[in-house]
Amino acid sequence: MGAAIGAGLSTAAYALGVEPGLRLRMTRYALTPPNWPPGFHLRLGVVADLHAGEPHMGTDRVRRVVAAANALRPDVMLFLGDLNASHRFLSRRFWPGETAALLADLRAPLGTYAILGNHDWWEDEAAQQANRGPTEAHGALERNGIPVLENTGRRLVKDGRPFWLLGLGDQWAWWGGSVRRLHRGGVDDLPATLAVADDDAPAILMAHEPDIFPQVPSRIAVTLAGHTHGGQGRLFGWAPFTASKFGNRYAYGHVVEGDRHLIVSGGLGCSVAPVRFGAPPEIVLVELGQPGAG
């Protein structure tokens, strides 16, 4: 019994004190989707679900995340939403402008682009009451030089090769009052987002929640998502709880369905409680096409 109690306490201490605030993993995915142009190599740095707030994701920790992401030397840097934490165990809350100013130090030759997450909407009382944006997080990111792509996109060029970067509006924008009836709707418009890519250049889709993936056509080379935190607790690759109606299907990692690709980041911060176990905070590097090409 003593050994069991000791093991339980050690596990709890690790889940509360070590994995959420001290570990930081770099996860790399290399893939060549069927519709990706030959000879085109593109590196995407992905930072998701920061949930800044002390004690686990304070200023120094965010700065270390930014430095580590920059060290990966991506061609373009992507932030997939959820700037700040809002759970009850915070010792200090951050304001959107405070966190966005720290993310302004993200560096990539083709720039940094963002989408908003559900917490960027839920924590904005004015937007919730008005039932419309823009949110404070949106403005804070834009003021710090990070464009927010909300049902729109940008045509970017690397080494003379164009590609589309598309950003979907958040699917869980409107708070419904309980975890089991989370949203009255979102601000996502997939047809309008896809319509932005009006030529045959390859397209990449950023979507905070992965649940949109069954609707994403093969026109999209890869969909990048966060939100689930990998379940925030995983045992042998399985999460007992995920913030997705599809359960573990889209909880984490590289998912291939037919000729369509989805990559779900485990993110960096915590929601509901400052606990992570078997789902360490991570920065993701996605390499599309063969290295050395392009």
mmCIF file of N, CA and C in Angstrom, residues 109-219:
data_model
loop_
_atom_site.group_PDB
_atom_site.id
_atom_site.type_symbol
_atom_site.label_atom_id
_atom_site.label_comp_id
_atom_site.label_asym_id
_atom_site.label_seq_id
_atom_site.Cartn_x
_atom_site.Cartn_y
_atom_site.Cartn_z
ATOM 1 N N PRO A 109 11.289 33.642 -42.452
ATOM 2 C CA PRO A 109 11.443 34.480 -43.651
ATOM 3 C C PRO A 109 10.127 34.898 -44.283
ATOM 4 N N LEU A 110 9.120 34.008 -44.245
ATOM 5 C CA LEU A 110 7.838 34.326 -44.864
ATOM 6 C C LEU A 110 6.819 34.866 -43.873
ATOM 7 N N GLY A 111 7.253 35.086 -42.619
ATOM 8 C CA GLY A 111 6.381 35.716 -41.642
ATOM 9 C C GLY A 111 5.703 34.738 -40.696
ATOM 10 N N THR A 112 4.971 35.320 -39.748
ATOM 11 C CA THR A 112 4.187 34.580 -38.774
ATOM 12 C C THR A 112 2.713 34.890 -38.997
ATOM 13 N N TYR A 113 1.880 33.844 -38.979
ATOM 14 C CA TYR A 113 0.440 34.001 -39.197
ATOM 15 C C TYR A 113 -0.305 33.241 -38.114
ATOM 16 N N ALA A 114 -1.521 33.692 -37.812
ATOM 17 C CA ALA A 114 -2.272 33.116 -36.706
ATOM 18 C C ALA A 114 -3.720 32.879 -37.079
ATOM 19 N N ILE A 115 -4.334 31.982 -36.326
ATOM 20 C CA ILE A 115 -5.785 31.862 -36.254
ATOM 21 C C ILE A 115 -6.154 31.977 -34.783
ATOM 22 N N LEU A 116 -7.429 32.129 -34.496
ATOM 23 C CA LEU A 116 -7.895 32.215 -33.115
ATOM 24 C C LEU A 116 -8.440 30.877 -32.659
ATOM 25 N N GLY A 117 -8.335 30.630 -31.346
ATOM 26 C CA GLY A 117 -8.909 29.439 -30.746
ATOM 27 C C GLY A 117 -10.156 29.769 -29.951
ATOM 28 N N ASN A 118 -10.804 28.736 -29.455
ATOM 29 C CA ASN A 118 -12.055 28.950 -28.720
ATOM 30 C C ASN A 118 -11.854 29.818 -27.477
ATOM 31 N N HIS A 119 -10.729 29.666 -26.790
ATOM 32 C CA HIS A 119 -10.508 30.477 -25.586
ATOM 33 C C HIS A 119 -10.273 31.944 -25.924
ATOM 34 N N ASP A 120 -9.761 32.236 -27.102
ATOM 35 C CA ASP A 120 -9.615 33.630 -27.521
ATOM 36 C C ASP A 120 -10.977 34.291 -27.682
ATOM 37 N N TRP A 121 -12.002 33.499 -27.969
ATOM 38 C CA TRP A 121 -13.375 33.991 -28.042
ATOM 39 C C TRP A 121 -14.066 33.926 -26.686
ATOM 40 N N TRP A 122 -13.942 32.821 -26.002
ATOM 41 C CA TRP A 122 -14.686 32.628 -24.747
ATOM 42 C C TRP A 122 -14.307 33.641 -23.675
ATOM 43 N N GLU A 123 -13.031 34.030 -23.640
ATOM 44 C CA GLU A 123 -12.583 34.948 -22.600
ATOM 45 C C GLU A 123 -12.818 36.409 -22.943
ATOM 46 N N ASP A 124 -13.418 36.668 -24.080
ATOM 47 C CA ASP A 124 -13.710 38.036 -24.496
ATOM 48 C C ASP A 124 -15.196 38.302 -24.255
ATOM 49 N N GLU A 125 -15.510 38.884 -23.095
ATOM 50 C CA GLU A 125 -16.909 39.093 -22.714
ATOM 51 C C GLU A 125 -17.635 40.023 -23.684
ATOM 52 N N ALA A 126 -16.927 41.032 -24.179
ATOM 53 C CA ALA A 126 -17.573 41.974 -25.107
ATOM 54 C C ALA A 126 -17.982 41.264 -26.392
ATOM 55 N N ALA A 127 -17.114 40.429 -26.917
ATOM 56 C CA ALA A 127 -17.447 39.699 -28.136
ATOM 57 C C ALA A 127 -18.580 38.712 -27.902
ATOM 58 N N GLN A 128 -18.593 38.054 -26.735
ATOM 59 C CA GLN A 128 -19.653 37.102 -26.432
ATOM 60 C C GLN A 128 -21.003 37.810 -26.309
ATOM 61 N N GLN A 129 -21.004 38.961 -25.665
ATOM 62 C CA GLN A 129 -22.253 39.692 -25.499
ATOM 63 C C GLN A 129 -22.760 40.262 -26.821
ATOM 64 N N ALA A 130 -21.832 40.718 -27.659
ATOM 65 C CA ALA A 130 -22.227 41.292 -28.948
ATOM 66 C C ALA A 130 -22.482 40.222 -29.995
ATOM 67 N N ASN A 131 -22.056 38.990 -29.696
ATOM 68 C CA ASN A 131 -22.199 37.872 -30.634
ATOM 69 C C ASN A 131 -21.460 38.140 -31.946
ATOM 70 N N ARG A 132 -20.337 38.830 -31.833
ATOM 71 C CA ARG A 132 -19.508 39.105 -33.009
ATOM 72 C C ARG A 132 -18.132 39.580 -32.563
ATOM 73 N N GLY A 133 -17.186 39.498 -33.468
ATOM 74 C CA GLY A 133 -15.845 39.999 -33.220
ATOM 75 C C GLY A 133 -15.694 41.407 -33.787
ATOM 76 N N PRO A 134 -14.469 41.890 -33.888
ATOM 77 C CA PRO A 134 -13.239 41.165 -33.586
ATOM 78 C C PRO A 134 -12.980 41.053 -32.092
ATOM 79 N N THR A 135 -12.216 40.062 -31.719
ATOM 80 C CA THR A 135 -11.875 39.866 -30.315
ATOM 81 C C THR A 135 -10.645 40.688 -29.944
ATOM 82 N N GLU A 136 -10.439 40.786 -28.634
ATOM 83 C CA GLU A 136 -9.248 41.477 -28.148
ATOM 84 C C GLU A 136 -7.985 40.754 -28.597
ATOM 85 N N ALA A 137 -8.016 39.425 -28.613
ATOM 86 C CA ALA A 137 -6.861 38.646 -29.053
ATOM 87 C C ALA A 137 -6.529 38.931 -30.512
ATOM 88 N N HIS A 138 -7.557 39.038 -31.334
ATOM 89 C CA HIS A 138 -7.366 39.354 -32.749
ATOM 90 C C HIS A 138 -6.602 40.670 -32.903
ATOM 91 N N GLY A 139 -7.090 41.691 -32.227
ATOM 92 C CA GLY A 139 -6.444 42.987 -32.317
ATOM 93 C C GLY A 139 -5.031 42.976 -31.773
ATOM 94 N N ALA A 140 -4.814 42.262 -30.670
ATOM 95 C CA ALA A 140 -3.483 42.219 -30.061
ATOM 96 C C ALA A 140 -2.472 41.569 -30.990
ATOM 97 N N LEU A 141 -2.849 40.486 -31.624
ATOM 98 C CA LEU A 141 -1.937 39.821 -32.556
ATOM 99 C C LEU A 141 -1.627 40.719 -33.747
ATOM 100 N N GLU A 142 -2.650 41.323 -34.315
ATOM 101 C CA GLU A 142 -2.447 42.197 -35.474
ATOM 102 C C GLU A 142 -1.549 43.376 -35.124
ATOM 103 N N ARG A 143 -1.761 43.980 -33.952
ATOM 104 C CA ARG A 143 -0.934 45.125 -33.548
ATOM 105 C C ARG A 143 0.521 44.727 -33.355
ATOM 106 N N ASN A 144 0.776 43.472 -33.093
ATOM 107 C CA ASN A 144 2.144 42.994 -32.903
ATOM 108 C C ASN A 144 2.711 42.333 -34.158
ATOM 109 N N GLY A 145 2.105 42.648 -35.296
ATOM 110 C CA GLY A 145 2.664 42.226 -36.564
ATOM 111 C C GLY A 145 2.364 40.797 -36.959
ATOM 112 N N ILE A 146 1.338 40.186 -36.345
ATOM 113 C CA ILE A 146 0.966 38.803 -36.666
ATOM 114 C C ILE A 146 -0.427 38.820 -37.286
ATOM 115 N N PRO A 147 -0.541 38.699 -38.603
ATOM 116 C CA PRO A 147 -1.862 38.699 -39.230
ATOM 117 C C PRO A 147 -2.706 37.515 -38.769
ATOM 118 N N VAL A 148 -3.980 37.777 -38.521
ATOM 119 C CA VAL A 148 -4.926 36.733 -38.146
ATOM 120 C C VAL A 148 -5.753 36.374 -39.380
ATOM 121 N N LEU A 149 -5.709 35.115 -39.766
ATOM 122 C CA LEU A 149 -6.451 34.643 -40.936
ATOM 123 C C LEU A 149 -7.742 34.011 -40.450
ATOM 124 N N GLU A 150 -8.847 34.704 -40.651
ATOM 125 C CA GLU A 150 -10.153 34.230 -40.198
ATOM 126 C C GLU A 150 -11.054 34.071 -41.417
ATOM 127 N N ASN A 151 -11.165 32.823 -41.865
ATOM 128 C CA ASN A 151 -11.909 32.499 -43.089
ATOM 129 C C ASN A 151 -11.337 33.218 -44.302
ATOM 130 N N THR A 152 -10.033 33.337 -44.295
ATOM 131 C CA THR A 152 -9.337 33.971 -45.411
ATOM 132 C C THR A 152 -7.955 33.347 -45.533
ATOM 133 N N GLY A 153 -7.113 33.910 -46.381
ATOM 134 C CA GLY A 153 -5.802 33.323 -46.584
ATOM 135 C C GLY A 153 -4.842 34.291 -47.233
ATOM 136 N N ARG A 154 -3.621 33.815 -47.391
ATOM 137 C CA ARG A 154 -2.573 34.576 -48.053
ATOM 138 C C ARG A 154 -1.875 33.677 -49.077
ATOM 139 N N ARG A 155 -1.542 34.266 -50.199
ATOM 140 C CA ARG A 155 -0.735 33.573 -51.204
ATOM 141 C C ARG A 155 0.718 33.953 -50.973
ATOM 142 N N LEU A 156 1.515 32.985 -50.587
ATOM 143 C CA LEU A 156 2.916 33.209 -50.279
ATOM 144 C C LEU A 156 3.782 32.545 -51.337
ATOM 145 N N VAL A 157 5.043 32.978 -51.403
ATOM 146 C CA VAL A 157 5.967 32.450 -52.407
ATOM 147 C C VAL A 157 7.294 32.123 -51.746
ATOM 148 N N LYS A 158 7.781 30.907 -51.992
ATOM 149 C CA LYS A 158 9.119 30.516 -51.554
ATOM 150 C C LYS A 158 9.908 30.021 -52.762
ATOM 151 N N ASP A 159 11.060 30.608 -52.996
ATOM 152 C CA ASP A 159 11.928 30.212 -54.106
ATOM 153 C C ASP A 159 11.170 30.199 -55.433
ATOM 154 N N GLY A 160 10.304 31.176 -55.605
ATOM 155 C CA GLY A 160 9.542 31.280 -56.835
ATOM 156 C C GLY A 160 8.361 30.341 -56.938
ATOM 157 N N ARG A 161 8.101 29.556 -55.872
ATOM 158 C CA ARG A 161 6.996 28.593 -55.888
ATOM 159 C C ARG A 161 5.876 29.110 -54.992
ATOM 160 N N PRO A 162 4.673 29.362 -55.533
ATOM 161 C CA PRO A 162 3.582 29.901 -54.718
ATOM 162 C C PRO A 162 2.855 28.794 -53.950
ATOM 163 N N PHE A 163 2.269 29.173 -52.837
ATOM 164 C CA PHE A 163 1.376 28.291 -52.093
ATOM 165 C C PHE A 163 0.403 29.160 -51.306
ATOM 166 N N TRP A 164 -0.727 28.558 -50.931
ATOM 167 C CA TRP A 164 -1.755 29.255 -50.164
ATOM 168 C C TRP A 164 -1.701 28.837 -48.703
ATOM 169 N N LEU A 165 -1.791 29.817 -47.826
ATOM 170 C CA LEU A 165 -1.956 29.568 -46.403
ATOM 171 C C LEU A 165 -3.344 30.057 -46.019
ATOM 172 N N LEU A 166 -4.212 29.131 -45.617
ATOM 173 C CA LEU A 166 -5.602 29.452 -45.320
ATOM 174 C C LEU A 166 -5.864 29.296 -43.825
ATOM 175 N N GLY A 167 -6.698 30.177 -43.276
ATOM 176 C CA GLY A 167 -7.048 30.115 -41.862
ATOM 177 C C GLY A 167 -8.553 30.073 -41.671
ATOM 178 N N LEU A 168 -9.028 29.046 -40.962
ATOM 179 C CA LEU A 168 -10.459 28.884 -40.709
ATOM 180 C C LEU A 168 -10.853 29.581 -39.411
ATOM 181 N N GLY A 169 -11.988 30.267 -39.415
ATOM 182 C CA GLY A 169 -12.513 30.846 -38.183
ATOM 183 C C GLY A 169 -12.813 29.752 -37.162
ATOM 184 N N ASP A 170 -12.827 30.124 -35.893
ATOM 185 C CA ASP A 170 -12.982 29.122 -34.840
ATOM 186 C C ASP A 170 -14.364 28.466 -34.870
ATOM 187 N N GLN A 171 -14.369 27.152 -34.670
ATOM 188 C CA GLN A 171 -15.613 26.378 -34.733
ATOM 189 C C GLN A 171 -16.383 26.381 -33.416
ATOM 190 N N TRP A 172 -15.734 26.787 -32.317
ATOM 191 C CA TRP A 172 -16.364 26.781 -30.988
ATOM 192 C C TRP A 172 -16.366 28.189 -30.394
ATOM 193 N N ALA A 173 -16.626 29.180 -31.201
ATOM 194 C CA ALA A 173 -16.464 30.563 -30.763
ATOM 195 C C ALA A 173 -17.444 30.976 -29.679
ATOM 196 N N TRP A 174 -18.677 30.453 -29.741
ATOM 197 C CA TRP A 174 -19.718 30.954 -28.841
ATOM 198 C C TRP A 174 -19.922 29.999 -27.678
ATOM 199 N N TRP A 175 -19.760 30.533 -26.494
ATOM 200 C CA TRP A 175 -19.834 29.741 -25.268
ATOM 201 C C TRP A 175 -21.272 29.330 -24.978
ATOM 202 N N GLY A 176 -21.463 28.020 -24.670
ATOM 203 C CA GLY A 176 -22.805 27.519 -24.418
ATOM 204 C C GLY A 176 -23.073 27.170 -22.983
ATOM 205 N N GLY A 177 -22.061 27.287 -22.101
ATOM 206 C CA GLY A 177 -22.331 27.160 -20.679
ATOM 207 C C GLY A 177 -21.910 25.876 -20.019
ATOM 208 N N SER A 178 -21.613 24.826 -20.763
ATOM 209 C CA SER A 178 -21.123 23.607 -20.129
ATOM 210 C C SER A 178 -20.294 22.830 -21.121
ATOM 211 N N VAL A 179 -19.435 21.953 -20.593
ATOM 212 C CA VAL A 179 -18.524 21.218 -21.451
ATOM 213 C C VAL A 179 -19.295 20.336 -22.428
ATOM 214 N N ARG A 180 -20.468 19.854 -22.041
ATOM 215 C CA ARG A 180 -21.200 18.930 -22.897
ATOM 216 C C ARG A 180 -22.066 19.641 -23.944
ATOM 217 N N ARG A 181 -22.266 20.905 -23.797
ATOM 218 C CA ARG A 181 -22.960 21.657 -24.855
ATOM 219 C C ARG A 181 -22.168 22.932 -25.107
ATOM 220 N N LEU A 182 -20.973 22.720 -25.606
ATOM 221 C CA LEU A 182 -19.963 23.755 -25.640
ATOM 222 C C LEU A 182 -20.343 24.993 -26.442
ATOM 223 N N HIS A 183 -20.939 24.801 -27.596
ATOM 224 C CA HIS A 183 -21.039 25.974 -28.452
ATOM 225 C C HIS A 183 -22.413 26.144 -29.078
ATOM 226 N N ARG A 184 -22.784 27.397 -29.173
ATOM 227 C CA ARG A 184 -23.999 27.772 -29.910
ATOM 228 C C ARG A 184 -23.675 27.932 -31.383
ATOM 229 N N GLY A 185 -22.469 27.739 -31.743
ATOM 230 C CA GLY A 185 -22.028 27.892 -33.123
ATOM 231 C C GLY A 185 -20.635 28.469 -33.163
ATOM 232 N N GLY A 186 -20.090 28.550 -34.338
ATOM 233 C CA GLY A 186 -18.759 29.102 -34.516
ATOM 234 C C GLY A 186 -18.776 30.230 -35.519
ATOM 235 N N VAL A 187 -17.587 30.696 -35.837
ATOM 236 C CA VAL A 187 -17.421 31.728 -36.853
ATOM 237 C C VAL A 187 -16.713 31.148 -38.071
ATOM 238 N N ASP A 188 -16.693 29.831 -38.170
ATOM 239 C CA ASP A 188 -16.013 29.160 -39.276
ATOM 240 C C ASP A 188 -16.868 29.177 -40.541
ATOM 241 N N ASP A 189 -16.198 29.345 -41.659
ATOM 242 C CA ASP A 189 -16.849 29.307 -42.970
ATOM 243 C C ASP A 189 -15.876 28.615 -43.925
ATOM 244 N N LEU A 190 -15.966 27.292 -43.979
ATOM 245 C CA LEU A 190 -15.016 26.534 -44.787
ATOM 246 C C LEU A 190 -15.142 26.842 -46.285
ATOM 247 N N PRO A 191 -16.356 26.890 -46.861
ATOM 248 C CA PRO A 191 -16.434 27.206 -48.302
ATOM 249 C C PRO A 191 -15.794 28.545 -48.654
ATOM 250 N N ALA A 192 -16.031 29.574 -47.821
ATOM 251 C CA ALA A 192 -15.437 30.882 -48.106
ATOM 252 C C ALA A 192 -13.917 30.828 -47.985
ATOM 253 N N THR A 193 -13.435 30.077 -47.007
ATOM 254 C CA THR A 193 -11.988 29.953 -46.812
ATOM 255 C C THR A 193 -11.343 29.262 -48.002
ATOM 256 N N LEU A 194 -11.932 28.161 -48.450
ATOM 257 C CA LEU A 194 -11.383 27.421 -49.580
ATOM 258 C C LEU A 194 -11.426 28.244 -50.862
ATOM 259 N N ALA A 195 -12.445 29.088 -50.993
ATOM 260 C CA ALA A 195 -12.610 29.880 -52.213
ATOM 261 C C ALA A 195 -11.497 30.899 -52.401
ATOM 262 N N VAL A 196 -10.804 31.237 -51.319
ATOM 263 C CA VAL A 196 -9.707 32.202 -51.420
ATOM 264 C C VAL A 196 -8.601 31.665 -52.319
ATOM 265 N N ALA A 197 -8.364 30.360 -52.258
ATOM 266 C CA ALA A 197 -7.310 29.739 -53.066
ATOM 267 C C ALA A 197 -7.826 29.566 -54.492
ATOM 268 N N ASP A 198 -7.679 30.611 -55.297
ATOM 269 C CA ASP A 198 -8.335 30.665 -56.603
ATOM 270 C C ASP A 198 -7.427 30.284 -57.766
ATOM 271 N N ASP A 199 -6.310 29.628 -57.474
ATOM 272 C CA ASP A 199 -5.503 29.066 -58.558
ATOM 273 C C ASP A 199 -5.053 27.672 -58.130
ATOM 274 N N ASP A 200 -4.156 27.053 -58.872
ATOM 275 C CA ASP A 200 -3.795 25.670 -58.589
ATOM 276 C C ASP A 200 -2.577 25.529 -57.694
ATOM 277 N N ALA A 201 -2.133 26.602 -57.053
ATOM 278 C CA ALA A 201 -1.026 26.497 -56.104
ATOM 279 C C ALA A 201 -1.459 25.642 -54.909
ATOM 280 N N PRO A 202 -0.555 24.860 -54.322
ATOM 281 C CA PRO A 202 -0.928 24.015 -53.184
ATOM 282 C C PRO A 202 -1.412 24.851 -52.009
ATOM 283 N N ALA A 203 -2.275 24.263 -51.196
ATOM 284 C CA ALA A 203 -2.899 25.001 -50.092
ATOM 285 C C ALA A 203 -2.745 24.252 -48.781
ATOM 286 N N ILE A 204 -2.514 25.010 -47.721
ATOM 287 C CA ILE A 204 -2.387 24.505 -46.360
ATOM 288 C C ILE A 204 -3.477 25.169 -45.536
ATOM 289 N N LEU A 205 -4.183 24.388 -44.716
ATOM 290 C CA LEU A 205 -5.294 24.918 -43.918
ATOM 291 C C LEU A 205 -4.948 24.881 -42.447
ATOM 292 N N MET A 206 -5.105 26.018 -41.763
ATOM 293 C CA MET A 206 -5.006 26.085 -40.307
ATOM 294 C C MET A 206 -6.416 26.083 -39.725
ATOM 295 N N ALA A 207 -6.684 25.179 -38.787
ATOM 296 C CA ALA A 207 -8.000 25.097 -38.140
ATOM 297 C C ALA A 207 -7.756 24.768 -36.672
ATOM 298 N N HIS A 208 -8.241 25.587 -35.768
ATOM 299 C CA HIS A 208 -7.944 25.346 -34.350
ATOM 300 C C HIS A 208 -8.430 23.971 -33.912
ATOM 301 N N GLU A 209 -9.702 23.674 -34.130
ATOM 302 C CA GLU A 209 -10.247 22.365 -33.771
ATOM 303 C C GLU A 209 -10.113 21.400 -34.949
ATOM 304 N N PRO A 210 -9.687 20.166 -34.714
ATOM 305 C CA PRO A 210 -9.525 19.214 -35.822
ATOM 306 C C PRO A 210 -10.831 18.641 -36.348
ATOM 307 N N ASP A 211 -11.950 18.908 -35.688
ATOM 308 C CA ASP A 211 -13.208 18.253 -36.053
ATOM 309 C C ASP A 211 -13.703 18.615 -37.447
ATOM 310 N N ILE A 212 -13.163 19.654 -38.047
ATOM 311 C CA ILE A 212 -13.560 20.045 -39.397
ATOM 312 C C ILE A 212 -13.002 19.086 -40.442
ATOM 313 N N PHE A 213 -12.038 18.268 -40.082
ATOM 314 C CA PHE A 213 -11.270 17.512 -41.060
ATOM 315 C C PHE A 213 -12.117 16.651 -42.006
ATOM 316 N N PRO A 214 -13.186 15.970 -41.548
ATOM 317 C CA PRO A 214 -13.970 15.175 -42.501
ATOM 318 C C PRO A 214 -14.547 15.990 -43.657
ATOM 319 N N GLN A 215 -14.669 17.302 -43.476
ATOM 320 C CA GLN A 215 -15.226 18.150 -44.531
ATOM 321 C C GLN A 215 -14.161 18.765 -45.440
ATOM 322 N N VAL A 216 -12.901 18.573 -45.091
ATOM 323 C CA VAL A 216 -11.826 19.210 -45.847
ATOM 324 C C VAL A 216 -11.532 18.392 -47.104
ATOM 325 N N PRO A 217 -11.555 19.018 -48.274
ATOM 326 C CA PRO A 217 -11.322 18.274 -49.515
ATOM 327 C C PRO A 217 -9.844 17.985 -49.739
ATOM 328 N N SER A 218 -9.581 17.101 -50.684
ATOM 329 C CA SER A 218 -8.201 16.732 -50.999
ATOM 330 C C SER A 218 -7.451 17.875 -51.683
ATOM 331 N N ARG A 219 -8.147 18.939 -52.041
ATOM 332 C CA ARG A 219 -7.479 20.155 -52.546
ATOM 333 C C ARG A 219 -6.472 20.675 -51.534
#
